[in-house]
C-alpha positions as a LaTeX table, in Angstrom:
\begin{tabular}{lrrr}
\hline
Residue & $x$ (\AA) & $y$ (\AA) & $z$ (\AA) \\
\hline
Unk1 & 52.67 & 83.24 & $-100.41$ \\
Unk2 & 49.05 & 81.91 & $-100.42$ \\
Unk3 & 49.76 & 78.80 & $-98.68$ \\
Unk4 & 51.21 & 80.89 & $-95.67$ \\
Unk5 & 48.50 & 83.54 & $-95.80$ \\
Unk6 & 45.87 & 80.02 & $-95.44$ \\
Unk7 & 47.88 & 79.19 & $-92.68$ \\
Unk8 & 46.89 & 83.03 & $-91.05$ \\
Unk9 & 43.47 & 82.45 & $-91.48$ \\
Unk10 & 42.72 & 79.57 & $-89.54$ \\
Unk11 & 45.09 & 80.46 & $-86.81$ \\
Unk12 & 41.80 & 81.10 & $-84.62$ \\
Unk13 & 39.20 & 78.50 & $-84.50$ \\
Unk14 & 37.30 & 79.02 & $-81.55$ \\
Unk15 & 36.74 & 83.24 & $-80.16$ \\
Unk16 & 35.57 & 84.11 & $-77.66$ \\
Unk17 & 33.86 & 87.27 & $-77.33$ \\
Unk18 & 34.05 & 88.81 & $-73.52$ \\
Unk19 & 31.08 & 91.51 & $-73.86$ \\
Unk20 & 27.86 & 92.37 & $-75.99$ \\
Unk21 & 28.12 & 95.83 & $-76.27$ \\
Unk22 & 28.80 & 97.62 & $-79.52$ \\
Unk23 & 32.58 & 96.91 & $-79.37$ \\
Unk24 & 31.99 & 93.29 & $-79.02$ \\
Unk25 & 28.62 & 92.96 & $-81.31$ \\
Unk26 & 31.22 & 94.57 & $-84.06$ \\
Unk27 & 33.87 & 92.14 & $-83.89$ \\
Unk28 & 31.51 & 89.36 & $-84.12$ \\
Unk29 & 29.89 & 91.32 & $-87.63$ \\
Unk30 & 33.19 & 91.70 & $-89.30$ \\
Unk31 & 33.90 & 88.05 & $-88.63$ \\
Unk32 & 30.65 & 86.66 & $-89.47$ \\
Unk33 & 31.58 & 88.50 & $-93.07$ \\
Unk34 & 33.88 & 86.23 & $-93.22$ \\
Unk35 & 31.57 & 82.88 & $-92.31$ \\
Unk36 & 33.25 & 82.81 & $-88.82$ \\
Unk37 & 31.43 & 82.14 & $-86.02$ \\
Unk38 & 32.27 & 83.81 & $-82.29$ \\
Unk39 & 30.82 & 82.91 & $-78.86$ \\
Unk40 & 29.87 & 85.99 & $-77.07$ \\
Unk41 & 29.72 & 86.03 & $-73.03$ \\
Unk42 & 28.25 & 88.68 & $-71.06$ \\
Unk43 & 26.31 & 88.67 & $-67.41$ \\
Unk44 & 23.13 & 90.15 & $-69.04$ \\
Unk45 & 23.39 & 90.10 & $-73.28$ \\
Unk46 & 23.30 & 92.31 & $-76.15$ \\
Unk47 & 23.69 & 96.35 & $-75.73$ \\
Unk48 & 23.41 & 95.46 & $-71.85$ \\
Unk49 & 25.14 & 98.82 & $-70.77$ \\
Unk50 & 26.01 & 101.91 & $-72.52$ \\
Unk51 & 25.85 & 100.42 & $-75.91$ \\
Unk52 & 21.88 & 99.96 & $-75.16$ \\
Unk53 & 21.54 & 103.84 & $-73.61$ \\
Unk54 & 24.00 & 105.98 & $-75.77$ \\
Unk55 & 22.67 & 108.45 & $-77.94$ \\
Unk56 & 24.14 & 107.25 & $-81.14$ \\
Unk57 & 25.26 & 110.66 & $-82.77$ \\
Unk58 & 28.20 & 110.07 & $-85.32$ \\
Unk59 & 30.72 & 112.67 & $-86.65$ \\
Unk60 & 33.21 & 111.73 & $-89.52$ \\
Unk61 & 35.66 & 114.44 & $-89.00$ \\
Unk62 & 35.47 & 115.73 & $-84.85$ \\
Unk63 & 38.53 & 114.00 & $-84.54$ \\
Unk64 & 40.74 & 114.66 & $-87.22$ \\
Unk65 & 44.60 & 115.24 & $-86.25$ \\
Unk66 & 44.48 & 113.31 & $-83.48$ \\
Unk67 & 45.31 & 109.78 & $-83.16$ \\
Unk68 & 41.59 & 108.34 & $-83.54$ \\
Unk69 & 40.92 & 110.87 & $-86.48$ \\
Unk70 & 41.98 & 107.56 & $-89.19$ \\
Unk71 & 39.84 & 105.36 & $-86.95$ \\
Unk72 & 37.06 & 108.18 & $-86.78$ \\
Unk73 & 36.73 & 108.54 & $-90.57$ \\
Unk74 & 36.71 & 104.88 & $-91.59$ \\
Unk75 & 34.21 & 103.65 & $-88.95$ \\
Unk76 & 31.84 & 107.00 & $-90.07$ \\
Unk77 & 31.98 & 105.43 & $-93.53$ \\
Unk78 & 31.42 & 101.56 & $-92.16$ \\
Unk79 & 28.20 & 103.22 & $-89.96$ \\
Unk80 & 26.59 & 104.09 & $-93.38$ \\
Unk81 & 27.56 & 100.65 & $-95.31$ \\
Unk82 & 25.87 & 99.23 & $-92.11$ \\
Unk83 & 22.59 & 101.16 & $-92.35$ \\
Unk84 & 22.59 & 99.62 & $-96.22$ \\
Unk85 & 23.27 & 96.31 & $-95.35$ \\
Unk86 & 20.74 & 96.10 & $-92.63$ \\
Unk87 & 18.54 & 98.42 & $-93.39$ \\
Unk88 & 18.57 & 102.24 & $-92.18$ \\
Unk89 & 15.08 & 101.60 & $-90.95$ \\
Unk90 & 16.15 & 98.82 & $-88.72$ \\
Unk91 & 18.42 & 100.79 & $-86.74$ \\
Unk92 & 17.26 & 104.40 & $-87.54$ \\
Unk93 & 20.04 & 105.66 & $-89.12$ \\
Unk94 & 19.87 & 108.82 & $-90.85$ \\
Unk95 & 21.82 & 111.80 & $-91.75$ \\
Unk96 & 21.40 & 115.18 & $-89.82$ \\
Unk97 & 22.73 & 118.51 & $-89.38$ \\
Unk98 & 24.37 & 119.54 & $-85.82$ \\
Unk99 & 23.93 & 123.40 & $-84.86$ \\
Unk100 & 25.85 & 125.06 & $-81.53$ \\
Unk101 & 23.55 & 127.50 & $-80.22$ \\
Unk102 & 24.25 & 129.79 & $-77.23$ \\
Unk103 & 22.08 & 130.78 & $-74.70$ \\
Unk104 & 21.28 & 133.75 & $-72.56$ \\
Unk105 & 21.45 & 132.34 & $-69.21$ \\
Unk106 & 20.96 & 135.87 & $-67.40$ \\
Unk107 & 17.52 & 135.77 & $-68.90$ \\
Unk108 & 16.88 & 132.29 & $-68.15$ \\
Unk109 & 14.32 & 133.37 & $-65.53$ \\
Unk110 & 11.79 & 134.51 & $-68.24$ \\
Unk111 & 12.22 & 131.18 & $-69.70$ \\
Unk112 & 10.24 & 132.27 & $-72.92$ \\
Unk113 & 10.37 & 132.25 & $-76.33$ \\
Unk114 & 11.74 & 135.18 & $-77.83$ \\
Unk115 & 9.03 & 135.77 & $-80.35$ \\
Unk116 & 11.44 & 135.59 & $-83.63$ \\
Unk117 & 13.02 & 132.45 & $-84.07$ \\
Unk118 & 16.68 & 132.93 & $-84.51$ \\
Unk119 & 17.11 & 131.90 & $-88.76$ \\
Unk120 & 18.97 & 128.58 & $-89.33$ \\
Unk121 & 17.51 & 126.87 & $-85.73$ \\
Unk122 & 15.06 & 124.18 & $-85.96$ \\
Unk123 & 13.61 & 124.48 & $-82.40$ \\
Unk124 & 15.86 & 125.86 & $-79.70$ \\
Unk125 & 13.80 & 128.91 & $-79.25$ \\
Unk126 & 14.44 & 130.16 & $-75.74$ \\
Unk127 & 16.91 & 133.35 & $-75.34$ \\
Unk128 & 18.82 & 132.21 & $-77.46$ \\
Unk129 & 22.32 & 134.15 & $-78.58$ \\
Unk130 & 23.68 & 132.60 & $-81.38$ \\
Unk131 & 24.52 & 129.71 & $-83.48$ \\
Unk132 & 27.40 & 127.78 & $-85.48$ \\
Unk133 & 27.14 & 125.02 & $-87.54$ \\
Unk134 & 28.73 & 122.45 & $-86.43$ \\
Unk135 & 28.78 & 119.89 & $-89.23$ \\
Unk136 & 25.86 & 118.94 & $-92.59$ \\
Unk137 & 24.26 & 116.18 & $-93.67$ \\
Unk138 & 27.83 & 115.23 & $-95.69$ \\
Unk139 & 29.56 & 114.99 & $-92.11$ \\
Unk140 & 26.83 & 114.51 & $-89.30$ \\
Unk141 & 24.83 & 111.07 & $-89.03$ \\
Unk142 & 23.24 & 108.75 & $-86.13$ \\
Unk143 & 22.30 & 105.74 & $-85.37$ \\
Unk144 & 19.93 & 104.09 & $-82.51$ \\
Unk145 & 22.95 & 101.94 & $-80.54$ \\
Unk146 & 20.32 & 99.37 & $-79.26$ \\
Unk147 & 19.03 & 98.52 & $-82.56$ \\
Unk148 & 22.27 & 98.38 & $-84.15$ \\
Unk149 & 23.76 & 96.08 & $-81.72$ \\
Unk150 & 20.34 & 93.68 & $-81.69$ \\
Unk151 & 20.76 & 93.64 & $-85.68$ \\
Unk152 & 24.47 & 92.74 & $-86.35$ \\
Unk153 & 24.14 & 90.16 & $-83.25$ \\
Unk154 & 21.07 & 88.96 & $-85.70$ \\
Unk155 & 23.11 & 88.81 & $-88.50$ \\
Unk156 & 26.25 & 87.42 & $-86.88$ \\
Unk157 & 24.06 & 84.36 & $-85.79$ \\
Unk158 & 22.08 & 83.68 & $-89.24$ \\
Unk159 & 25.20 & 84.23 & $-91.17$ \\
Unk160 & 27.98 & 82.38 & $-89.00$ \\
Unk161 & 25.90 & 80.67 & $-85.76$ \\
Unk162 & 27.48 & 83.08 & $-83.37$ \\
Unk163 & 26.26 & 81.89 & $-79.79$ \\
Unk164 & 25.38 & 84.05 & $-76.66$ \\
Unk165 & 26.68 & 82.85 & $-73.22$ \\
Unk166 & 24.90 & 84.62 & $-70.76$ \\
Unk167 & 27.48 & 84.61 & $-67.62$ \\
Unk168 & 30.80 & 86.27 & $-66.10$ \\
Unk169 & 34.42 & 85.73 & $-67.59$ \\
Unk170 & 36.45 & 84.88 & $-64.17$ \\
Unk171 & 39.39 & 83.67 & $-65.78$ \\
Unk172 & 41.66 & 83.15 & $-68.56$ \\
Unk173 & 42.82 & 79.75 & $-69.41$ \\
Unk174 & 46.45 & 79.37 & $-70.72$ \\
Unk175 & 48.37 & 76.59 & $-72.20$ \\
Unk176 & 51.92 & 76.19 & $-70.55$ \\
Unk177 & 53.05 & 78.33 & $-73.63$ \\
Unk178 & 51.20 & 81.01 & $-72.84$ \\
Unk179 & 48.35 & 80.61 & $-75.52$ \\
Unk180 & 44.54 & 80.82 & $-75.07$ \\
Unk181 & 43.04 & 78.18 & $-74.63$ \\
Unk182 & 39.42 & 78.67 & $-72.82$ \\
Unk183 & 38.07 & 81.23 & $-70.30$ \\
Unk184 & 36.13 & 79.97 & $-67.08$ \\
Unk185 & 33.24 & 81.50 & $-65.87$ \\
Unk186 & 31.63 & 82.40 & $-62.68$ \\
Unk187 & 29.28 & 79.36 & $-62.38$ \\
Unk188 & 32.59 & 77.14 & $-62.68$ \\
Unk189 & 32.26 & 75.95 & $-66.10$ \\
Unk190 & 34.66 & 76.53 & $-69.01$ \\
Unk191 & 34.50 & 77.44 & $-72.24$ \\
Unk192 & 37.43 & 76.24 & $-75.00$ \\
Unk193 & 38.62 & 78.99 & $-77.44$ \\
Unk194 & 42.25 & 79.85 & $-78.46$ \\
Unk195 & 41.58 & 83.93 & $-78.95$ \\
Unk196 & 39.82 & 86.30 & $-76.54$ \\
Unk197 & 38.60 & 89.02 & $-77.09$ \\
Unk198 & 38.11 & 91.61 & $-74.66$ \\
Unk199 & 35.23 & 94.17 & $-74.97$ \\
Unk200 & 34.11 & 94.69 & $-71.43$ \\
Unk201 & 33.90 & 98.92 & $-71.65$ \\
Unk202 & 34.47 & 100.60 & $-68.49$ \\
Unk203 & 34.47 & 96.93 & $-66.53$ \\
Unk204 & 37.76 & 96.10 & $-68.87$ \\
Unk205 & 39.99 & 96.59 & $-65.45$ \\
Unk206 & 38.57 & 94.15 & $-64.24$ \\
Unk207 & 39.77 & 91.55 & $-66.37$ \\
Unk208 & 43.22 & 92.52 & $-65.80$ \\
Unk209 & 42.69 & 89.51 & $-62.74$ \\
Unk210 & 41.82 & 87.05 & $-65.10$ \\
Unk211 & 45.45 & 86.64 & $-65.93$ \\
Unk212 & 48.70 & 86.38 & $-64.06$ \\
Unk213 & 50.10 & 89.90 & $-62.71$ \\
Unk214 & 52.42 & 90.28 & $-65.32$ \\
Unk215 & 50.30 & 90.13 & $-68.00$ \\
Unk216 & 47.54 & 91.61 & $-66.34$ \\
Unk217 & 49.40 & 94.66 & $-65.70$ \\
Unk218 & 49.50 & 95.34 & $-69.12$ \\
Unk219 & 46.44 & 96.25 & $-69.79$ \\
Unk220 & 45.91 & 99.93 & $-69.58$ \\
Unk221 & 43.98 & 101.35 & $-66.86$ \\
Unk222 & 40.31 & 101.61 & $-67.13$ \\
Unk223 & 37.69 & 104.12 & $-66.01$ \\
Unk224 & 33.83 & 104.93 & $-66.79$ \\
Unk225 & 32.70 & 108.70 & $-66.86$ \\
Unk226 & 28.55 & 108.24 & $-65.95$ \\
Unk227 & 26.33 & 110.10 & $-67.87$ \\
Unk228 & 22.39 & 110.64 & $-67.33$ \\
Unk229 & 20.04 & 111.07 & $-70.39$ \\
Unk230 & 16.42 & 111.63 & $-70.27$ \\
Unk231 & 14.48 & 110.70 & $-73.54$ \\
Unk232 & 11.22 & 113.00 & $-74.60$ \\
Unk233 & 9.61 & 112.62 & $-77.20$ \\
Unk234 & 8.74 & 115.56 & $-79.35$ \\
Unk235 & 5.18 & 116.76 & $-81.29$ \\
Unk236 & 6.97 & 116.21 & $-84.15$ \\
Unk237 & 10.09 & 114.64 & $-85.42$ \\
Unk238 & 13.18 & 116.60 & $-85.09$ \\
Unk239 & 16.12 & 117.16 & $-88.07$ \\
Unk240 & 19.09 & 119.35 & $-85.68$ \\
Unk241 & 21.16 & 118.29 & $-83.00$ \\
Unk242 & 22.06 & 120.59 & $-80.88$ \\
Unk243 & 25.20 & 121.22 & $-78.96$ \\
Unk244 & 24.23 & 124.23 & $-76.10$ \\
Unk245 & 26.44 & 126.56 & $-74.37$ \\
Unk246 & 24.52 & 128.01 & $-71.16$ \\
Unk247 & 22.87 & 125.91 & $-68.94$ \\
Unk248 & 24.85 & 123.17 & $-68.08$ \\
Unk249 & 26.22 & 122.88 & $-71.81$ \\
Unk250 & 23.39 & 120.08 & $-72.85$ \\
Unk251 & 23.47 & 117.73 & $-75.71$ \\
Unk252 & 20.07 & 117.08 & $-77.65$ \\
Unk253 & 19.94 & 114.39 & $-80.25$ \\
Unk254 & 16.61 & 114.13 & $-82.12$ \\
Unk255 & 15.75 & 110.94 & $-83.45$ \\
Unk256 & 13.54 & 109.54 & $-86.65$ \\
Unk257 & 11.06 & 107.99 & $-84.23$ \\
Unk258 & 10.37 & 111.34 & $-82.90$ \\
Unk259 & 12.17 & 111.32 & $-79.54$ \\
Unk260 & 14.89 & 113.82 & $-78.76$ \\
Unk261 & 18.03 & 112.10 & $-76.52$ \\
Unk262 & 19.04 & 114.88 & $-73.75$ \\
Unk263 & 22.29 & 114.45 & $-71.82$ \\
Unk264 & 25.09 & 116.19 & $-70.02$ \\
Unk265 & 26.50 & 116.69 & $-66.74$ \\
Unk266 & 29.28 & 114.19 & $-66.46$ \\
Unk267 & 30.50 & 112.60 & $-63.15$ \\
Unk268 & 34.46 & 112.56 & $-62.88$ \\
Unk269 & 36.06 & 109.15 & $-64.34$ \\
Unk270 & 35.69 & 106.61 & $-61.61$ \\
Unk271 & 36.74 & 102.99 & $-61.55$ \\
Unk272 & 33.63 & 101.52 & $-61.73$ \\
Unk273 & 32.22 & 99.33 & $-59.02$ \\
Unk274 & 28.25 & 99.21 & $-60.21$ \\
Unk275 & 27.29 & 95.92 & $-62.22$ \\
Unk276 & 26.09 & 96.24 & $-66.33$ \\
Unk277 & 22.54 & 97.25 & $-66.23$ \\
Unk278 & 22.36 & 98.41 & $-62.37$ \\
Unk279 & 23.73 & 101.96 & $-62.72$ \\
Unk280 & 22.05 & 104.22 & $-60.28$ \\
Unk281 & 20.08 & 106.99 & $-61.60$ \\
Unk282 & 20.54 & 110.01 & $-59.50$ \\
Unk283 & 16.65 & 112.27 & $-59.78$ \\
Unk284 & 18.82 & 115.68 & $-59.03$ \\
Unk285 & 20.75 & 114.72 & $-62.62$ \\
Unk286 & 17.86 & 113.88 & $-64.02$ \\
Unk287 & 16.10 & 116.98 & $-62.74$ \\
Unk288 & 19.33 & 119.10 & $-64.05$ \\
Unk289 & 18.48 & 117.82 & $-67.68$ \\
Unk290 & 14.72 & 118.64 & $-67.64$ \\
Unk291 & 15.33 & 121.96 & $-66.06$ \\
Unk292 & 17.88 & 122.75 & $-68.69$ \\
Unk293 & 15.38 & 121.49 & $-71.56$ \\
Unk294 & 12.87 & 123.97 & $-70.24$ \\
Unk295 & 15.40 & 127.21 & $-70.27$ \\
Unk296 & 15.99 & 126.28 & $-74.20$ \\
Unk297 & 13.00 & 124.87 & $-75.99$ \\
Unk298 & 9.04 & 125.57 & $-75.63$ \\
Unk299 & 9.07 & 122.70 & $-77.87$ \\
Unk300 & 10.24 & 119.63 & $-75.95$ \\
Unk301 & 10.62 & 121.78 & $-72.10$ \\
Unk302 & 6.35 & 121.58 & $-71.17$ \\
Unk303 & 6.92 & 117.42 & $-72.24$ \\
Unk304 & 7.97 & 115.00 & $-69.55$ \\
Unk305 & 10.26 & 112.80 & $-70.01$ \\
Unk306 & 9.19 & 108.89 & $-70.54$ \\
Unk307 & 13.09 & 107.39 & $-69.95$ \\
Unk308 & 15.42 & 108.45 & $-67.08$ \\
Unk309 & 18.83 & 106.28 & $-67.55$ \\
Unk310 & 22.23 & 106.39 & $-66.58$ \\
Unk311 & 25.38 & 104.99 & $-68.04$ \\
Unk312 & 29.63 & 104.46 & $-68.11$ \\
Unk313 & 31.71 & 105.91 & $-70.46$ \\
Unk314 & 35.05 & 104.00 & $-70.71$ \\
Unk315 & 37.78 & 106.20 & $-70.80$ \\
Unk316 & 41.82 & 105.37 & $-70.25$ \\
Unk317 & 44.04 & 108.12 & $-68.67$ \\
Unk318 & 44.61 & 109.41 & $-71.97$ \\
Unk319 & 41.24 & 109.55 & $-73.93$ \\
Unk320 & 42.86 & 107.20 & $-76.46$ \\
Unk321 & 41.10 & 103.76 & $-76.64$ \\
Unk322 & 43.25 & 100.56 & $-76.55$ \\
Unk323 & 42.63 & 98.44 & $-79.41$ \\
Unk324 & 45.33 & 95.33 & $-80.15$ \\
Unk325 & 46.52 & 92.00 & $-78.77$ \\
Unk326 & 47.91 & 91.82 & $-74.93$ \\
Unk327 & 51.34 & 91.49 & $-74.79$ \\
Unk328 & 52.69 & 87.71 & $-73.43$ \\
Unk329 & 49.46 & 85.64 & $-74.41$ \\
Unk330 & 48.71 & 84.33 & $-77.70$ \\
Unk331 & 45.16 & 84.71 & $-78.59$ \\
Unk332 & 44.30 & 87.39 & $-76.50$ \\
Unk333 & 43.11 & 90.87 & $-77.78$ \\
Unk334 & 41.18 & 93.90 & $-75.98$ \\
Unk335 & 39.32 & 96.87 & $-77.25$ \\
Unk336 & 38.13 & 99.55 & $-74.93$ \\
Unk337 & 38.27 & 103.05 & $-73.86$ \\
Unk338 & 36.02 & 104.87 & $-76.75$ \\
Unk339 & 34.65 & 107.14 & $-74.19$ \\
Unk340 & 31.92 & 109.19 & $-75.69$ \\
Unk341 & 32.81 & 107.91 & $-79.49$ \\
Unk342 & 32.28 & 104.39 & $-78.71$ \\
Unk343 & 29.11 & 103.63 & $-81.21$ \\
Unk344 & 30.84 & 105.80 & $-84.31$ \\
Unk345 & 34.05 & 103.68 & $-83.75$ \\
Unk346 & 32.47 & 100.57 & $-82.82$ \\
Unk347 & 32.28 & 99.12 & $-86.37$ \\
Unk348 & 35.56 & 100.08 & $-87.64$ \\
Unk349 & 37.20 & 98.65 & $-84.23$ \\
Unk350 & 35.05 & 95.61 & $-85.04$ \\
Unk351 & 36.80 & 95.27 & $-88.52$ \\
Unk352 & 40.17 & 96.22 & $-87.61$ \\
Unk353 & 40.06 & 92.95 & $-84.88$ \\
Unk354 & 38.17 & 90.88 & $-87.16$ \\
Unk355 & 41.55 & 91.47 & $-89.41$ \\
Unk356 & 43.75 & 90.61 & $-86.85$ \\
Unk357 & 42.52 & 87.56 & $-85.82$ \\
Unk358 & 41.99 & 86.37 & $-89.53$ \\
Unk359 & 45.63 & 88.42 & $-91.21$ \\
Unk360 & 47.47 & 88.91 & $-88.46$ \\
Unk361 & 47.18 & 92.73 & $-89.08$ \\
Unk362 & 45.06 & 95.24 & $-90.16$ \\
Unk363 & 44.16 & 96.86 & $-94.11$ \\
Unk364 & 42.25 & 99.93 & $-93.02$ \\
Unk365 & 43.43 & 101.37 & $-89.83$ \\
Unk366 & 46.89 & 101.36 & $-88.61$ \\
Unk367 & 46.62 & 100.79 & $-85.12$ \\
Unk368 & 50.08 & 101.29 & $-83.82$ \\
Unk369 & 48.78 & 104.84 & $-81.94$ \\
Unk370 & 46.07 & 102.74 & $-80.20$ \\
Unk371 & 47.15 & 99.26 & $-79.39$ \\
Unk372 & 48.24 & 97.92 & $-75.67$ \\
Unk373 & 51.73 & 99.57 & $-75.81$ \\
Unk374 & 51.31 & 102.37 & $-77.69$ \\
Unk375 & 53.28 & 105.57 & $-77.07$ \\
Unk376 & 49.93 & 107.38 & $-75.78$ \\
\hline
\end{tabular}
């Protein structure tokens, strides 16, 4: 009864925290809810990667009927408790609609605006065929990643005294048991803990070699699909994202600060070799994404852009992230794989781990379709 559910709570003293992106930066929110402190490690800090260059669109029902559709809801809802609790001018969150607007790419020569604006689009204004909505203010939010990861780190260390290690995990340190009980870094030293948790993104194969073979082996194979994005920013401030068909099929996320996030053009999944905060911009990706913003909007296509960025995607051979403890170790858990859904599930990842290493299980999302030996 109560006695063995105090038992479960303290089961984990010390966590460790192996990453400082969004998955990571989550786990250590839910927990400092609960006045429990984490040390995070990571080579270069908070949002170092794609948490810090996402575009931060969120969409409560994309996935529904597939195995992250429970996952997808519940973390939609937790995005807009977050922007209350921390303040949806601190991490400009807001709601938004999302349109899918064709183009005319036969015409895309003339590169002009038709003269009528087609009725229901905010700005794409270049040949354009048709549009769909794609989802309403009830469905359709964002967030900035970068400023959502810098505030719950903020709030995990004035709530709990969370503590940032800058440095690389090298290895896990087991008891003769099998148990957790410290990781050791690249400089040598060692840090105690009794749970791990794993939140390295596309970099999460790596850490299969900080344990021995057969545990290693478990966990599921890890890839990162880059993605450029080009930020402009607009005359005015933008309310419609816009999801393009023609032209390279690019993605345009306005923001409340007035600039408009422009990606598309995915690289294959690759296991990736570049370090956190290194990935090489390619111009002729870049130059892709301004060419396509100038066959679809007079709007943002005369503007320049004032950040060129690249970033991983981690993705498993599925799609489906892994989120659960790693089978044969006490104490160690990993959570990766959210490919381009990895800031709307961060936070309900975050509580669903912070639940498991305080319950033993989880009270909002069954994870059974998603942890290290699920069926998918």
């Amino acid at each position: 009864g109560r006695y063995k559910k105090l038992v479960k709570m303290v089961a984990f003293s010390k966590i460790v925290i192996a990453g400082g992106g969004i998955i990571g930066n989550s786990v250590s929110y839910y927990l400092a809810k609960l006045n429990i402190a984490t040390t995070v490690i990571d080579p270069i800090g908070i949002a170092p990667a794609a948490s810090g260059k996402a575009g931060g669109f969120l969409a409560r029902d994309w996935s529904d009927g597939s195995p992250i559709g429970p996952l997808q809801q519940r973390s939609f809802d937790l995005h807009a408790q977050q922007a209350e609790d921390l303040g949806a001018e601190n991490i400009d969150y807001r709601r938004l609609v999302c349109m899918a607007v064709g183009c005319d790419e036969r015409a895309a020569a003339v590169a002009k605006p038709s003269g009528k604006k087609l009725e229901g689009v905010e700005w794409a204004d270049i040949n354009v065929l048709g549009k769909n909505m794609m989802g309403g203010t009830d469905t359709i939010a964002q967030v900035h990643p970068k400023k959502l990861c810098e505030r719950m780190w903020q709030y995990s260390q004035e709530k709990a005294g969370s503590k940032l290690i800058i440095g690389k995990v090298v290895e896990a340190i087991l008891d003769g048991d099998g148990s957790i009980r410290g990781v050791k870094l690249e400089d040598g030293t060692t840090v105690e803990c009794d749970a791990l948790v794993i939140a390295c993104g596309p970099w999460t194969d790596a850490t299969k070699s900080w344990f021995p073979s057969e545990i290693g082996r478990t966990i599921p194979h890890m890839m990162g699909v880059k993605y450029h994005s080009i930020l402009i920013q607009s005359p005015r401030v933008l309310n419609e994202a816009v999801f393009f068909s023609g032209h390279g099929d690019p993605e345009v996320y306005p923001r409340p600060d007035g600039d408009a996030y422009i990606t598309g053009f995915p690289d294959p999944a690759v296991v990736v070799t570049e370090s956190p905060g290194k990935e090489e911009v390619r111009p002729e990706v870049v130059s892709r994404l301004v060419d396509a913003t100038k066959k679809v909007s007079s709007l943002l296509g005369p503007i320049p852009p004032h950040t060129e960025q690249a970033c991983y995607l981690p993705t498993t051979n599925d799609g489906i992230p892994v989120i659960g403890e790693i089978p044969g170790v006490k104490g160690a858990f990993v959570g990766s794989g959210h490919g381009c859904w990895g800031i709307l599930n961060g936070p309900a990842t975050g509580e669903a781990m912070a639940e498991l290493l305080t319950e033993g299980e989880t009270k909002h999302v069954d994870l059974k379709l998603l942890g290290v030996d699920s069926p998918y």
